[in-house]
């Protein structure tokens, strides 16, 4: 089994920044890409960003481009999400996910989530 452990969430004032981290561990696994999703209270989970593991190609939800930056450290086996100019509407549980197949596959593994709260 593969475990994903997120960290870095917390409470921040509007306009502030946070950096989330996620590191997979467990049995041997392959990684096509890793991504971040979020779920706000009363809303469905939505895509935030993803990054391909070998090429480092990045993809973002249109509404978040320019404020959020995804990156990965292959040596540390860790993916990061830098969130800047945070807004109260960014308040959500942020989930890390890993996909081992390809762009048409489902994300296989999910973390437990980390709470991000942005106060106005």
PDB file of C-alpha atoms in Angstrom:
ATOM      1  CA  UNK A   1       0.000   0.000   0.000  1.00  0.00           C
ATOM      2  CA  UNK A   2       1.090   3.560  -0.675  1.00  0.00           C
ATOM      3  CA  UNK A   3       0.606   6.263   1.919  1.00  0.00           C
ATOM      4  CA  UNK A   4       0.527   9.952   1.175  1.00  0.00           C
ATOM      5  CA  UNK A   5       1.198  12.309   4.040  1.00  0.00           C
ATOM      6  CA  UNK A   6       0.364  15.986   3.621  1.00  0.00           C
ATOM      7  CA  UNK A   7       1.674  18.768   5.798  1.00  0.00           C
ATOM      8  CA  UNK A   8       1.786  22.540   5.877  1.00  0.00           C
ATOM      9  CA  UNK A   9      -1.846  23.476   6.283  1.00  0.00           C
ATOM     10  CA  UNK A  10      -3.029  25.950   8.856  1.00  0.00           C
ATOM     11  CA  UNK A  11      -4.669  29.277   9.522  1.00  0.00           C
ATOM     12  CA  UNK A  12      -3.513  32.324   7.584  1.00  0.00           C
ATOM     13  CA  UNK A  13      -4.846  35.812   6.983  1.00  0.00           C
ATOM     14  CA  UNK A  14      -6.062  36.854   3.584  1.00  0.00           C
ATOM     15  CA  UNK A  15      -3.125  37.850   1.404  1.00  0.00           C
ATOM     16  CA  UNK A  16      -0.808  35.468   3.166  1.00  0.00           C
ATOM     17  CA  UNK A  17       0.996  32.376   1.926  1.00  0.00           C
ATOM     18  CA  UNK A  18       1.286  28.726   2.782  1.00  0.00           C
ATOM     19  CA  UNK A  19       3.294  25.856   1.382  1.00  0.00           C
ATOM     20  CA  UNK A  20       1.885  22.370   1.431  1.00  0.00           C
ATOM     21  CA  UNK A  21       4.037  19.269   1.174  1.00  0.00           C
ATOM     22  CA  UNK A  22       3.222  15.695   0.318  1.00  0.00           C
ATOM     23  CA  UNK A  23       5.474  12.688   0.427  1.00  0.00           C
ATOM     24  CA  UNK A  24       4.450   9.199  -0.659  1.00  0.00           C
ATOM     25  CA  UNK A  25       5.777   6.166   1.171  1.00  0.00           C
ATOM     26  CA  UNK A  26       5.148   2.478   1.318  1.00  0.00           C
ATOM     27  CA  UNK A  27       5.654  -0.358  -1.072  1.00  0.00           C
ATOM     28  CA  UNK A  28       7.446   0.137  -4.347  1.00  0.00           C
ATOM     29  CA  UNK A  29       5.377   2.198  -6.749  1.00  0.00           C
ATOM     30  CA  UNK A  30       5.641   4.089  -9.984  1.00  0.00           C
ATOM     31  CA  UNK A  31       4.517   7.665 -10.373  1.00  0.00           C
ATOM     32  CA  UNK A  32       3.143   9.248 -13.499  1.00  0.00           C
ATOM     33  CA  UNK A  33       2.078  12.435 -11.776  1.00  0.00           C
ATOM     34  CA  UNK A  34       0.993  13.860  -8.452  1.00  0.00           C
ATOM     35  CA  UNK A  35      -1.677  16.387  -7.847  1.00  0.00           C
ATOM     36  CA  UNK A  36      -3.506  18.544  -5.380  1.00  0.00           C
ATOM     37  CA  UNK A  37      -7.250  18.742  -4.990  1.00  0.00           C
ATOM     38  CA  UNK A  38      -9.373  20.638  -2.511  1.00  0.00           C
ATOM     39  CA  UNK A  39     -12.812  20.429  -1.027  1.00  0.00           C
ATOM     40  CA  UNK A  40     -14.513  23.395   0.577  1.00  0.00           C
ATOM     41  CA  UNK A  41     -17.415  22.972   2.997  1.00  0.00           C
ATOM     42  CA  UNK A  42     -20.579  22.102   1.141  1.00  0.00           C
ATOM     43  CA  UNK A  43     -18.808  21.822  -2.198  1.00  0.00           C
ATOM     44  CA  UNK A  44     -17.479  19.041  -4.330  1.00  0.00           C
ATOM     45  CA  UNK A  45     -13.805  18.223  -4.470  1.00  0.00           C
ATOM     46  CA  UNK A  46     -12.065  20.160  -7.232  1.00  0.00           C
ATOM     47  CA  UNK A  47      -8.797  19.933  -9.087  1.00  0.00           C
ATOM     48  CA  UNK A  48      -6.106  22.395  -8.057  1.00  0.00           C
ATOM     49  CA  UNK A  49      -2.901  21.403  -9.804  1.00  0.00           C
ATOM     50  CA  UNK A  50      -0.767  18.470 -10.918  1.00  0.00           C
ATOM     51  CA  UNK A  51       2.794  17.820 -11.975  1.00  0.00           C
ATOM     52  CA  UNK A  52       4.253  14.995 -14.023  1.00  0.00           C
ATOM     53  CA  UNK A  53       6.984  13.198 -12.176  1.00  0.00           C
ATOM     54  CA  UNK A  54       9.508  12.619 -14.954  1.00  0.00           C
ATOM     55  CA  UNK A  55       9.185  15.856 -16.933  1.00  0.00           C
ATOM     56  CA  UNK A  56       7.905  18.236 -14.304  1.00  0.00           C
ATOM     57  CA  UNK A  57       5.126  19.483 -16.540  1.00  0.00           C
ATOM     58  CA  UNK A  58       2.608  21.477 -14.537  1.00  0.00           C
ATOM     59  CA  UNK A  59      -1.124  22.017 -14.887  1.00  0.00           C
ATOM     60  CA  UNK A  60      -3.420  24.305 -12.926  1.00  0.00           C
ATOM     61  CA  UNK A  61      -7.066  25.076 -12.486  1.00  0.00           C
ATOM     62  CA  UNK A  62      -7.613  28.218 -14.535  1.00  0.00           C
ATOM     63  CA  UNK A  63      -8.870  30.178 -11.557  1.00  0.00           C
ATOM     64  CA  UNK A  64      -5.681  29.533  -9.587  1.00  0.00           C
ATOM     65  CA  UNK A  65      -3.028  30.290 -12.181  1.00  0.00           C
ATOM     66  CA  UNK A  66      -0.628  32.937 -10.979  1.00  0.00           C
ATOM     67  CA  UNK A  67      -1.285  32.416  -7.281  1.00  0.00           C
ATOM     68  CA  UNK A  68      -0.477  28.735  -6.798  1.00  0.00           C
ATOM     69  CA  UNK A  69       2.724  26.976  -7.836  1.00  0.00           C
ATOM     70  CA  UNK A  70       3.285  23.233  -7.818  1.00  0.00           C
ATOM     71  CA  UNK A  71       6.757  21.727  -7.762  1.00  0.00           C
ATOM     72  CA  UNK A  72       8.452  18.479  -6.921  1.00  0.00           C
ATOM     73  CA  UNK A  73      11.744  17.312  -5.490  1.00  0.00           C
ATOM     74  CA  UNK A  74      12.487  13.944  -7.032  1.00  0.00           C
ATOM     75  CA  UNK A  75      15.382  13.261  -4.667  1.00  0.00           C
ATOM     76  CA  UNK A  76      13.140  13.837  -1.663  1.00  0.00           C
ATOM     77  CA  UNK A  77      10.156  12.175  -3.316  1.00  0.00           C
ATOM     78  CA  UNK A  78       8.056  15.162  -2.331  1.00  0.00           C
ATOM     79  CA  UNK A  79       5.574  17.410  -4.087  1.00  0.00           C
ATOM     80  CA  UNK A  80       4.860  20.958  -2.944  1.00  0.00           C
ATOM     81  CA  UNK A  81       2.081  23.462  -3.433  1.00  0.00           C
ATOM     82  CA  UNK A  82       3.034  27.076  -2.848  1.00  0.00           C
ATOM     83  CA  UNK A  83      -0.061  29.193  -2.293  1.00  0.00           C
ATOM     84  CA  UNK A  84       0.231  32.967  -2.397  1.00  0.00           C
ATOM     85  CA  UNK A  85      -2.224  35.858  -2.095  1.00  0.00           C
ATOM     86  CA  UNK A  86      -4.606  33.547  -0.322  1.00  0.00           C
ATOM     87  CA  UNK A  87      -8.283  34.439  -0.209  1.00  0.00           C
ATOM     88  CA  UNK A  88     -11.033  33.324   2.157  1.00  0.00           C
ATOM     89  CA  UNK A  89     -12.509  31.298  -0.702  1.00  0.00           C
ATOM     90  CA  UNK A  90      -9.341  29.201  -0.730  1.00  0.00           C
ATOM     91  CA  UNK A  91     -10.432  27.755   2.607  1.00  0.00           C
ATOM     92  CA  UNK A  92     -10.739  24.002   2.134  1.00  0.00           C
ATOM     93  CA  UNK A  93      -9.248  20.645   2.916  1.00  0.00           C
ATOM     94  CA  UNK A  94      -6.397  20.088   0.497  1.00  0.00           C
ATOM     95  CA  UNK A  95      -5.683  16.560  -0.652  1.00  0.00           C
ATOM     96  CA  UNK A  96      -2.575  15.165  -2.256  1.00  0.00           C
ATOM     97  CA  UNK A  97      -3.017  12.408  -4.821  1.00  0.00           C
ATOM     98  CA  UNK A  98      -0.773  10.116  -6.827  1.00  0.00           C
ATOM     99  CA  UNK A  99      -1.403   8.557 -10.193  1.00  0.00           C
ATOM    100  CA  UNK A 100       0.717   5.651 -11.275  1.00  0.00           C
ATOM    101  CA  UNK A 101      -0.654   5.067 -14.782  1.00  0.00           C
ATOM    102  CA  UNK A 102      -1.086   7.871 -17.273  1.00  0.00           C
ATOM    103  CA  UNK A 103      -3.133  10.988 -18.026  1.00  0.00           C
ATOM    104  CA  UNK A 104      -6.297   9.004 -18.712  1.00  0.00           C
ATOM    105  CA  UNK A 105      -6.144   6.996 -15.505  1.00  0.00           C
ATOM    106  CA  UNK A 106      -7.593   7.737 -12.132  1.00  0.00           C
ATOM    107  CA  UNK A 107      -5.561   8.959  -9.219  1.00  0.00           C
ATOM    108  CA  UNK A 108      -4.777   5.764  -7.340  1.00  0.00           C
ATOM    109  CA  UNK A 109      -3.789   7.003  -3.933  1.00  0.00           C
ATOM    110  CA  UNK A 110      -4.964   9.854  -1.751  1.00  0.00           C
ATOM    111  CA  UNK A 111      -3.780  11.503   1.408  1.00  0.00           C
ATOM    112  CA  UNK A 112      -5.936  12.252   4.415  1.00  0.00           C
ATOM    113  CA  UNK A 113      -5.997  15.944   3.657  1.00  0.00           C
ATOM    114  CA  UNK A 114      -4.724  19.034   5.384  1.00  0.00           C
ATOM    115  CA  UNK A 115      -6.932  21.928   6.431  1.00  0.00           C
ATOM    116  CA  UNK A 116      -6.241  25.375   5.038  1.00  0.00           C
ATOM    117  CA  UNK A 117      -8.213  28.223   6.563  1.00  0.00           C
ATOM    118  CA  UNK A 118      -7.933  31.773   5.277  1.00  0.00           C
ATOM    119  CA  UNK A 119      -9.390  34.465   7.494  1.00  0.00           C
ATOM    120  CA  UNK A 120     -10.638  37.766   6.143  1.00  0.00           C
TER     121      UNK A 120
END
